[in-house]
Coordinates of C-alpha atoms in Angstrom, one line a residue:
M1 CA 0.1 -0.1 0.2
D2 CA 2.8 2.5 1.2
K3 CA 4.9 1.9 -2.6
G4 CA 1.2 2.1 -4.4
L5 CA 1.3 5.7 -3.2
H6 CA 4.3 6.8 -3.1
F7 CA 4.2 5.8 -6.6
M8 CA 1.6 7.2 -7.7
F9 CA 2.5 10.8 -5.3
C10 CA 6.1 10.6 -8.3
V11 CA 4.1 10.3 -11.4
I12 CA 1.8 13.7 -10.6
T13 CA 5.1 15.2 -9.2
T14 CA 6.9 14.4 -12.1
M15 CA 3.7 15.6 -14.7
L16 CA 3.4 18.6 -12.3
L17 CA 7.1 19.7 -13.3
L18 CA 6.6 19.1 -17.2
R19 CA 3.7 21.1 -17.2
E20 CA 5.8 24.1 -16.1
S21 CA 8.9 23.6 -17.9
S22 CA 6.2 23.3 -20.6
Q23 CA 4.4 26.7 -20.1
T24 CA 7.8 28.0 -19.4
G25 CA 9.2 27.3 -22.5
E26 CA 7.2 28.6 -24.0
K27 CA 6.6 32.1 -23.0
N28 CA 10.3 32.3 -23.4
D29 CA 10.7 31.4 -26.9
P30 CA 10.9 35.1 -28.9
K31 CA 9.6 32.5 -32.2
M32 CA 6.3 32.2 -30.6
L33 CA 4.2 34.8 -30.8
A34 CA 0.8 33.2 -28.6
A35 CA 0.1 29.8 -28.5
I36 CA -3.6 29.1 -27.7
K37 CA -5.2 25.5 -27.0
S38 CA -8.8 24.6 -28.7
D39 CA -11.5 26.0 -27.2
S40 CA -13.8 23.3 -24.8
R41 CA -15.8 21.4 -26.6
G42 CA -16.9 18.7 -24.1
P43 CA -15.1 15.8 -23.2
G44 CA -11.4 15.7 -25.2
E45 CA -10.8 12.2 -25.2
G46 CA -10.2 10.6 -28.7
L47 CA -10.5 13.6 -30.9
P48 CA -7.1 14.0 -32.7
T49 CA -5.2 17.2 -32.4
L50 CA -3.8 19.1 -35.5
T51 CA -1.2 21.8 -35.2
V52 CA -2.2 24.7 -36.8
T53 CA 0.3 27.5 -38.0
T54 CA -1.2 31.2 -38.9
I55 CA 0.5 34.7 -39.2
L56 CA -0.6 37.9 -37.5
E57 CA -2.9 40.2 -40.0
D58 CA -5.9 42.1 -39.2
P59 CA -8.9 41.1 -39.2
Y60 CA -7.5 37.6 -39.8
V61 CA -5.8 37.1 -37.1
M62 CA -5.6 39.3 -34.4
V63 CA -4.3 39.7 -30.6
R64 CA -6.6 40.6 -28.2
S65 CA -6.4 40.1 -23.8
A66 CA -3.4 37.5 -24.6
E67 CA -6.2 35.4 -26.7
L68 CA -5.8 35.0 -30.5
E69 CA -8.9 36.3 -32.5
G70 CA -10.3 36.7 -35.7
Y71 CA -11.7 36.1 -39.4
C72 CA -9.3 32.6 -39.2
I73 CA -10.1 32.3 -35.9
D74 CA -13.7 32.0 -35.9
L75 CA -13.5 30.0 -39.0
L76 CA -11.2 27.5 -38.0
K77 CA -13.6 27.3 -35.1
A78 CA -16.4 26.7 -36.9
L79 CA -14.5 23.9 -38.9
A80 CA -13.4 22.3 -35.1
A81 CA -17.0 21.8 -34.6
M82 CA -17.9 20.5 -37.7
L83 CA -15.4 18.1 -37.9
H84 CA -15.0 16.5 -34.9
F85 CA -10.8 18.0 -34.0
S86 CA -8.8 19.8 -31.5
Y87 CA -6.5 22.5 -32.6
K88 CA -3.2 24.4 -31.3
V89 CA -2.5 27.7 -33.5
K90 CA 1.0 29.0 -33.2
V91 CA 2.1 32.2 -35.0
V92 CA 4.2 31.2 -37.6
G93 CA 8.0 32.7 -36.5
D94 CA 10.2 33.9 -38.9
G95 CA 6.4 36.1 -39.8
Q96 CA 6.3 35.4 -43.6
Y97 CA 3.8 33.1 -45.8
G98 CA 5.7 31.4 -47.8
A99 CA 8.1 31.8 -50.4
V100 CA 11.3 29.8 -51.9
S101 CA 14.7 31.4 -50.3
S102 CA 17.7 31.5 -52.4
N103 CA 18.9 28.8 -50.7
G104 CA 15.8 26.4 -52.2
N105 CA 13.7 26.0 -48.7
W106 CA 10.8 27.3 -48.4
T107 CA 9.8 29.8 -46.2
G108 CA 6.6 30.8 -43.6
M109 CA 4.0 29.2 -43.2
I110 CA 4.1 26.9 -46.2
G111 CA 7.8 25.8 -44.6
E112 CA 6.4 24.8 -41.2
I113 CA 4.5 22.4 -43.0
L114 CA 7.1 21.0 -45.0
R115 CA 8.8 20.9 -42.0
Q116 CA 6.0 18.7 -40.4
E117 CA 6.0 21.9 -37.4
A118 CA 2.0 22.2 -38.0
D119 CA -0.4 20.0 -39.8
I120 CA -2.5 23.1 -41.3
A121 CA -2.3 26.5 -42.0
V122 CA -5.6 28.5 -42.0
A123 CA -4.7 31.9 -42.6
P124 CA -4.7 34.9 -45.5
L125 CA -2.9 32.5 -47.8
T126 CA -2.8 33.0 -51.0
V127 CA -3.2 29.1 -53.7
T128 CA -0.6 29.5 -55.9
S129 CA 0.8 27.1 -58.5
A130 CA 4.4 27.6 -57.0
R131 CA 3.0 26.2 -53.6
E132 CA 0.0 23.7 -54.7
E133 CA 3.1 21.7 -56.1
V134 CA 4.6 21.6 -52.4
V135 CA 1.4 21.3 -50.3
S136 CA -2.5 20.9 -51.0
F137 CA -5.2 23.8 -50.6
T138 CA -8.8 23.2 -49.8
T139 CA -11.8 25.2 -51.5
P140 CA -10.9 28.9 -51.6
F141 CA -13.3 30.6 -48.7
L142 CA -12.4 34.2 -49.6
Q143 CA -12.0 35.3 -52.8
T144 CA -10.0 38.6 -54.0
G145 CA -7.9 40.1 -56.4
I146 CA -4.5 42.1 -56.6
G147 CA -5.4 46.0 -55.9
I148 CA -3.2 49.5 -55.2
L149 CA -4.0 51.0 -52.2
L150 CA -3.2 54.8 -51.9
R151 CA -4.1 57.8 -49.6
K152 CA -5.8 60.3 -50.8
D153 CA -4.3 63.6 -49.8
T154 CA -1.7 61.9 -51.8
V155 CA -3.4 61.3 -54.8
S156 CA -5.6 64.4 -55.7
Q157 CA -5.3 66.9 -58.2
E158 CA -6.3 70.3 -59.0
M159 CA -10.1 70.3 -61.1
S160 CA -9.7 71.1 -64.7
F161 CA -10.4 74.0 -66.2
F162 CA -13.8 72.4 -67.4
H163 CA -14.8 70.7 -64.4
F164 CA -18.0 72.2 -63.8
L165 CA -18.6 69.9 -67.7
A166 CA -18.1 66.5 -65.5
P167 CA -21.8 66.0 -63.9
F168 CA -22.4 65.0 -67.6
S169 CA -20.9 62.5 -69.8
K170 CA -20.3 64.1 -73.5
E171 CA -23.4 62.0 -75.0
T172 CA -25.6 63.8 -72.4
W173 CA -24.3 67.2 -73.3
T174 CA -24.5 66.2 -76.6
G175 CA -27.8 65.6 -76.4
L176 CA -28.9 68.5 -74.1
L177 CA -27.4 70.6 -77.1
F178 CA -29.3 68.9 -79.8
A179 CA -32.8 69.4 -77.4
Y180 CA -32.2 73.0 -77.0
V181 CA -31.9 73.3 -80.8
L182 CA -34.4 71.6 -81.7
T183 CA -37.0 73.3 -79.6
C184 CA -35.7 76.5 -80.5
F185 CA -36.3 75.2 -84.0
C186 CA -39.5 74.2 -82.7
L187 CA -40.9 77.6 -81.1
F188 CA -39.3 79.4 -84.3
L189 CA -41.6 77.4 -86.9
V190 CA -44.9 77.3 -84.7
A191 CA -44.8 81.0 -83.8
R192 CA -44.7 81.2 -88.2
L193 CA -47.7 78.8 -88.2
S194 CA -50.2 79.7 -85.4
P195 CA -52.2 83.0 -86.5
C196 CA -52.6 83.9 -82.7
E197 CA -48.9 85.0 -83.1
W198 CA -49.2 87.5 -86.0
N199 CA -51.3 90.4 -86.5
E200 CA -51.6 90.5 -90.6
P201 CA -49.1 88.4 -91.5
K202 CA -48.1 90.2 -94.7
N203 CA -47.6 93.4 -93.6
D204 CA -46.5 92.7 -89.3
E205 CA -43.6 91.4 -88.5
N206 CA -43.4 88.7 -85.6
H207 CA -41.6 88.0 -82.5
F208 CA -40.0 84.8 -82.6
T209 CA -37.3 84.8 -84.9
F210 CA -35.0 82.3 -84.8
L211 CA -32.6 84.2 -83.0
N212 CA -34.9 85.3 -80.2
S213 CA -35.9 81.9 -80.3
L214 CA -32.6 80.6 -79.8
W215 CA -32.5 83.7 -76.8
F216 CA -35.9 82.3 -74.8
G217 CA -34.9 79.0 -74.9
A218 CA -31.1 80.1 -72.9
G219 CA -33.4 82.4 -70.7
A220 CA -35.5 79.1 -69.8
L221 CA -32.1 77.1 -69.1
A222 CA -31.2 79.9 -67.2
L223 CA -34.4 79.5 -65.3
Q224 CA -35.2 84.6 -66.4
G225 CA -38.2 85.3 -67.9
V226 CA -37.3 86.8 -71.6
T227 CA -39.6 87.8 -74.3
P228 CA -40.5 87.6 -76.3
R229 CA -43.7 86.4 -74.6
P230 CA -45.9 83.4 -76.6
K231 CA -49.2 84.7 -77.1
A232 CA -50.7 80.9 -79.0
L233 CA -52.0 78.1 -77.3
S234 CA -49.2 75.8 -79.6
V235 CA -46.4 78.2 -78.3
R236 CA -47.1 77.9 -74.5
V237 CA -47.2 74.2 -74.6
I238 CA -43.4 74.3 -76.1
A239 CA -42.8 76.4 -74.0
A240 CA -44.1 74.8 -70.6
V241 CA -42.5 71.0 -71.7
W242 CA -39.2 72.7 -72.0
W243 CA -39.4 75.0 -68.8
L244 CA -40.3 71.4 -66.8
F245 CA -37.4 69.6 -68.9
T246 CA -35.2 72.6 -68.0
I247 CA -35.8 72.6 -64.1
A248 CA -35.6 68.4 -63.9
L249 CA -32.3 69.0 -65.8
L250 CA -30.8 71.4 -63.6
A251 CA -32.0 69.8 -60.6
A252 CA -30.0 66.6 -61.8
Y253 CA -27.5 68.8 -63.0
I254 CA -26.6 70.3 -59.8
A255 CA -27.8 66.8 -57.9
N256 CA -24.7 65.1 -59.7
F257 CA -22.2 68.2 -59.2
T258 CA -22.9 67.8 -55.8
A259 CA -22.3 64.3 -55.5
L260 CA -18.7 64.8 -57.3
L261 CA -17.5 67.6 -55.0
S262 CA -18.4 65.3 -52.2
S263 CA -16.8 62.3 -54.0
G264 CA -13.1 61.7 -54.4
S265 CA -13.3 59.5 -57.1
E266 CA -12.8 62.3 -59.5
Q267 CA -9.8 63.4 -58.0
L268 CA -8.3 59.9 -58.5
P269 CA -5.2 60.1 -61.3
I270 CA -4.1 56.5 -60.4
Q271 CA -7.1 54.4 -61.6
T272 CA -5.1 51.7 -63.2
F273 CA -2.2 50.2 -63.1
E274 CA -0.5 51.6 -65.7
D275 CA -1.7 54.9 -64.6
L276 CA 0.6 54.0 -61.4
V277 CA 3.4 53.0 -63.8
K278 CA 3.6 56.3 -65.5
Q279 CA 3.4 58.7 -62.8
R280 CA 6.4 59.8 -60.6
N281 CA 4.9 61.5 -57.4
L282 CA 4.8 58.3 -55.8
E283 CA 6.7 55.1 -54.5
F284 CA 4.7 51.7 -54.6
G285 CA 5.7 48.1 -53.4
T286 CA 4.7 44.9 -52.0
L287 CA 5.2 42.3 -49.5
D288 CA 7.9 40.8 -49.9
G289 CA 8.3 36.9 -50.2
S290 CA 4.7 37.7 -51.4
S291 CA 2.5 36.2 -53.9
T292 CA 1.4 39.3 -55.4
F293 CA 5.8 39.7 -55.8
Y294 CA 5.6 36.6 -57.7
F295 CA 2.8 37.0 -59.8
F296 CA 4.2 40.3 -60.9
K297 CA 7.6 38.0 -61.9
N298 CA 5.9 35.7 -63.6
S299 CA 3.4 37.8 -65.7
K300 CA 4.0 38.4 -69.5
N301 CA 2.2 41.9 -69.4
P302 CA 4.2 44.8 -70.4
T303 CA 2.9 47.0 -67.4
H304 CA 2.7 44.3 -64.9
Q305 CA 6.6 43.6 -65.5
M306 CA 7.9 47.2 -65.7
I307 CA 6.2 47.2 -61.9
Y308 CA 7.8 44.1 -61.0
E309 CA 11.0 45.3 -62.2
Y310 CA 10.5 48.2 -60.5
M311 CA 10.6 46.9 -57.4
D312 CA 13.4 44.2 -58.1
K313 CA 15.7 47.4 -58.1
R314 CA 15.2 48.5 -55.0
R315 CA 14.3 46.1 -53.2
D316 CA 15.1 47.7 -49.9
Q317 CA 12.9 51.2 -50.1
V318 CA 9.7 49.9 -51.5
L319 CA 8.7 46.3 -50.0
V320 CA 7.4 46.0 -47.2
K321 CA 7.6 42.9 -44.1
T322 CA 4.3 42.8 -42.9
Y323 CA 0.2 44.1 -44.2
Q324 CA 1.0 46.4 -41.2
E325 CA 3.8 48.1 -42.0
A326 CA 2.6 48.6 -45.8
V327 CA -0.5 50.3 -44.2
Q328 CA 1.3 53.0 -41.7
R329 CA 3.7 53.9 -44.4
V330 CA 1.2 54.6 -46.9
M331 CA -0.4 56.4 -44.7
E332 CA 2.6 58.8 -43.6
S333 CA 4.8 58.4 -47.0
N334 CA 3.3 59.3 -50.9
Y335 CA 3.9 55.3 -51.1
A336 CA 1.2 53.1 -52.9
F337 CA 0.6 49.4 -51.9
I338 CA -0.1 46.8 -54.1
G339 CA -1.7 43.5 -52.1
E340 CA -4.9 41.9 -51.4
S341 CA -7.6 44.2 -52.7
I342 CA -10.2 42.9 -49.7
S343 CA -7.7 43.4 -46.9
Q344 CA -6.7 47.1 -48.7
D345 CA -11.0 47.0 -48.6
L346 CA -10.4 46.8 -45.0
A347 CA -8.2 49.4 -44.6
A348 CA -9.8 52.0 -46.8
A349 CA -13.1 50.9 -44.3
R350 CA -10.6 51.5 -41.2
H351 CA -9.0 55.0 -41.8
C352 CA -10.6 56.7 -43.6
N353 CA -8.3 58.8 -45.5
L354 CA -6.7 55.7 -47.5
I355 CA -9.1 54.8 -50.7
R356 CA -8.5 52.2 -52.6
A357 CA -8.1 52.2 -56.7
P358 CA -11.2 50.5 -59.3
E359 CA -8.5 47.6 -60.4
V360 CA -8.7 44.9 -59.6
I361 CA -6.5 41.9 -61.3
G362 CA -5.4 38.6 -60.8
A363 CA -8.3 36.9 -59.6
R364 CA -7.4 34.7 -56.8
G365 CA -8.4 33.0 -53.3
F366 CA -7.5 32.2 -49.8
G367 CA -7.7 28.4 -49.2
I368 CA -6.2 26.8 -45.7
A369 CA -3.0 24.6 -47.0
T370 CA -2.2 21.2 -45.7
T371 CA 0.4 18.5 -46.6
Q372 CA 0.1 16.4 -49.4
A373 CA -2.1 13.4 -49.5
S374 CA -3.2 14.9 -46.3
L375 CA -6.5 13.0 -45.4
W376 CA -7.8 16.3 -44.1
T377 CA -7.8 18.2 -47.8
K378 CA -10.8 17.4 -48.9
K379 CA -12.9 17.3 -45.8
L380 CA -11.5 20.4 -45.0
S381 CA -12.9 21.7 -48.2
I382 CA -16.5 20.2 -47.8
A383 CA -16.5 21.8 -44.4
V384 CA -15.8 25.5 -46.2
L385 CA -18.1 24.6 -49.2
K386 CA -20.8 24.0 -46.3
L387 CA -20.0 27.0 -44.5
R388 CA -20.8 29.1 -47.6
E389 CA -23.7 27.7 -48.4
S390 CA -25.0 27.9 -45.0
G391 CA -23.9 31.7 -45.1
D392 CA -21.7 31.5 -42.5
L393 CA -18.8 32.8 -44.3
D394 CA -20.9 35.7 -45.4
Y395 CA -21.5 36.5 -41.8
L396 CA -17.8 36.2 -41.0
R397 CA -17.3 38.5 -43.8
N398 CA -19.7 40.8 -42.7
K399 CA -19.1 40.9 -38.4
W400 CA -14.8 41.2 -39.3
W401 CA -15.4 44.1 -42.4
E402 CA -17.2 46.5 -40.5
T403 CA -16.1 50.1 -41.1
S404 CA -16.0 52.7 -39.4
C405 CA -16.5 55.6 -42.0
L406 CA -20.1 54.6 -42.3
H407 CA -20.1 59.0 -42.3
K408 CA -18.5 58.8 -45.2
S409 CA -19.4 57.6 -48.1
R410 CA -17.3 56.5 -50.5
D411 CA -19.7 55.3 -53.4
R412 CA -18.3 55.3 -57.4
W413 CA -19.0 58.5 -59.0
S414 CA -20.1 58.5 -62.4
P415 CA -21.4 60.9 -64.8
L416 CA -24.9 60.9 -65.4
Q417 CA -25.3 59.2 -68.9
P418 CA -28.0 59.3 -71.1
Q419 CA -30.1 56.7 -70.2
A420 CA -31.0 58.5 -66.8
L421 CA -32.9 61.2 -68.1
G422 CA -34.3 59.4 -71.0
G423 CA -38.0 60.0 -70.2
L424 CA -36.6 63.6 -69.7
F425 CA -36.3 63.5 -73.1
L426 CA -39.4 61.4 -73.9
T427 CA -41.4 64.1 -72.6
L428 CA -39.7 66.9 -74.5
A429 CA -40.3 65.0 -77.8
I430 CA -44.3 64.6 -76.7
G431 CA -44.5 68.4 -76.2
L432 CA -42.8 69.3 -79.3
A433 CA -45.1 67.2 -81.1
L434 CA -47.9 68.5 -79.3
G435 CA -46.8 72.3 -80.2
V436 CA -46.6 71.6 -83.9
I437 CA -49.9 69.7 -84.2
A438 CA -51.7 72.9 -82.0
A439 CA -50.0 75.2 -84.2
V440 CA -51.5 73.4 -87.9
V441 CA -54.6 72.9 -86.2
E442 CA -55.4 76.4 -85.1
L443 CA -54.3 77.4 -88.9
S444 CA -55.8 75.2 -90.4
N445 CA -59.3 76.8 -88.2
K446 CA -57.9 80.5 -90.2
S447 CA -58.3 78.4 -93.1
R448 CA -61.5 76.8 -93.0
H449 CA -62.9 80.5 -91.9
A450 CA -61.0 82.6 -94.7
A451 CA -61.8 80.2 -97.4
G452 CA -65.4 81.0 -97.3
H453 CA -65.3 84.9 -97.8
V454 CA -62.8 84.5 -100.3
K455 CA -64.6 81.5 -102.0
K456 CA -61.5 79.6 -102.3
S457 CA -60.4 76.0 -101.6
C458 CA -59.7 75.7 -97.6
C459 CA -56.3 73.6 -99.1
S460 CA -55.3 76.3 -101.1
V461 CA -56.0 78.9 -98.4
F462 CA -54.2 77.3 -95.8
T463 CA -51.4 76.8 -99.1
E464 CA -50.8 80.2 -99.1
E465 CA -51.3 81.6 -95.7
M466 CA -48.3 78.8 -94.3
C467 CA -46.7 80.4 -97.4
T468 CA -46.5 83.9 -96.3
R469 CA -45.6 83.0 -92.8
L470 CA -42.8 81.4 -93.4
R471 CA -41.5 84.4 -96.2
I472 CA -41.6 81.1 -99.2
K473 CA -43.3 83.4 -101.8
E474 CA -42.2 86.8 -101.0
N475 CA -39.6 87.4 -103.9
T476 CA -42.1 86.1 -106.1
R477 CA -44.6 88.1 -104.8
Q478 CA -42.2 91.3 -105.2
S479 CA -41.5 90.4 -108.5
Q480 CA -44.6 90.1 -109.8
E481 CA -45.3 93.7 -108.5
T482 CA -42.9 95.1 -110.6
S483 CA -43.8 93.6 -113.5
G484 CA -47.3 94.6 -113.2
R485 CA -46.0 97.8 -112.3
A486 CA -43.8 98.1 -115.7
N487 CA -47.0 96.9 -117.7
A488 CA -48.8 99.8 -116.3

């Protein structure tokens, strides 16, 4: 009995010493930034334990109160609950994602998996062909691309001399000019045809000359009352429709111009990677050893090759070690960061003075890396697909990409296209047609009454009245009067 108790006491003492030694070693290891055991989900006996390597990057993995949290940690918890495994998380020792070093060995999380220091890597790790040759990847849990992160004030430029034309597209301005000329011509034509605008067509001069009609239309565009004032119903119909058109048009112009001034998109000269190469004010770079760097290295696109040559020649100046360093450098200097667009969207949401350029290239995805021929690859891929189908991945995306810049709208501004004003142009066209029809009806009524007095047909009187108002036979009539005097 005494020997049994003595043996149990020795076993317990030894276990306690070993546990204390292990914990002390983990705390003193400078390469081990964090080591967290899996969350308790009931009895742990019989559950396989996976060593998970990751990298500190907001919002994927972050240290909060000596605990790791973030998108990847929540994803890992969901996968562990679905596949029934426990896990131990460790931050990658060299702080790298994974690339081939000069001696031919892999660095970062890929290297730890190859050295069997970790079973899987759950991190914003891009799936590439080079990495796929040495490790296996699951179905991507996030889709992304390569974008350009900029600071707003470093890329702003002076407004152009004709910046006031920017609210409308070229097609809209062309349509507006055509509508203006057509409306003024219809005013001139209808005022000539309508009897109510004349006292006596043969002796009286109509006030709605073509120049006066142009002036009337321009005054309506400026919301100013101008002369001549329309008398006939037909002319008033066209004038009223033109006034309605100009009011709606000015409202659209003012609203779009206000949006243009409040939005910084028009003041962003760097829209594409080609624009980035052409400018000389900003340095640009990416993460050293990242998949983005090797994307430009392997690309056959001339613009991409110029970007790679620039970064390769200035490695020490433009390449950064961490994502946090990249964001900080963009905020504090004339520097443009080339990296994952989804991470740049987060930076722009967290820091309201940052913006991502519109162009995104190299569509890619973040996947979970495992050892080759691992039994966990297919299981994890199926679990990721289930999480996507159930909407859990969208929930995590919205949770960790919540912006603190909601009060500053960064909607993409674009010039107003003619399609947006299609109904307005159609209303103007209908009004012009109604005005012309009304003028013809008015002239027809007067011709009918005049035909009864002069004993002529209505059509001949109508033709004579129209020709008189349009001055078509003025020269002929004058020549006839001259020849009559000569014969007398």
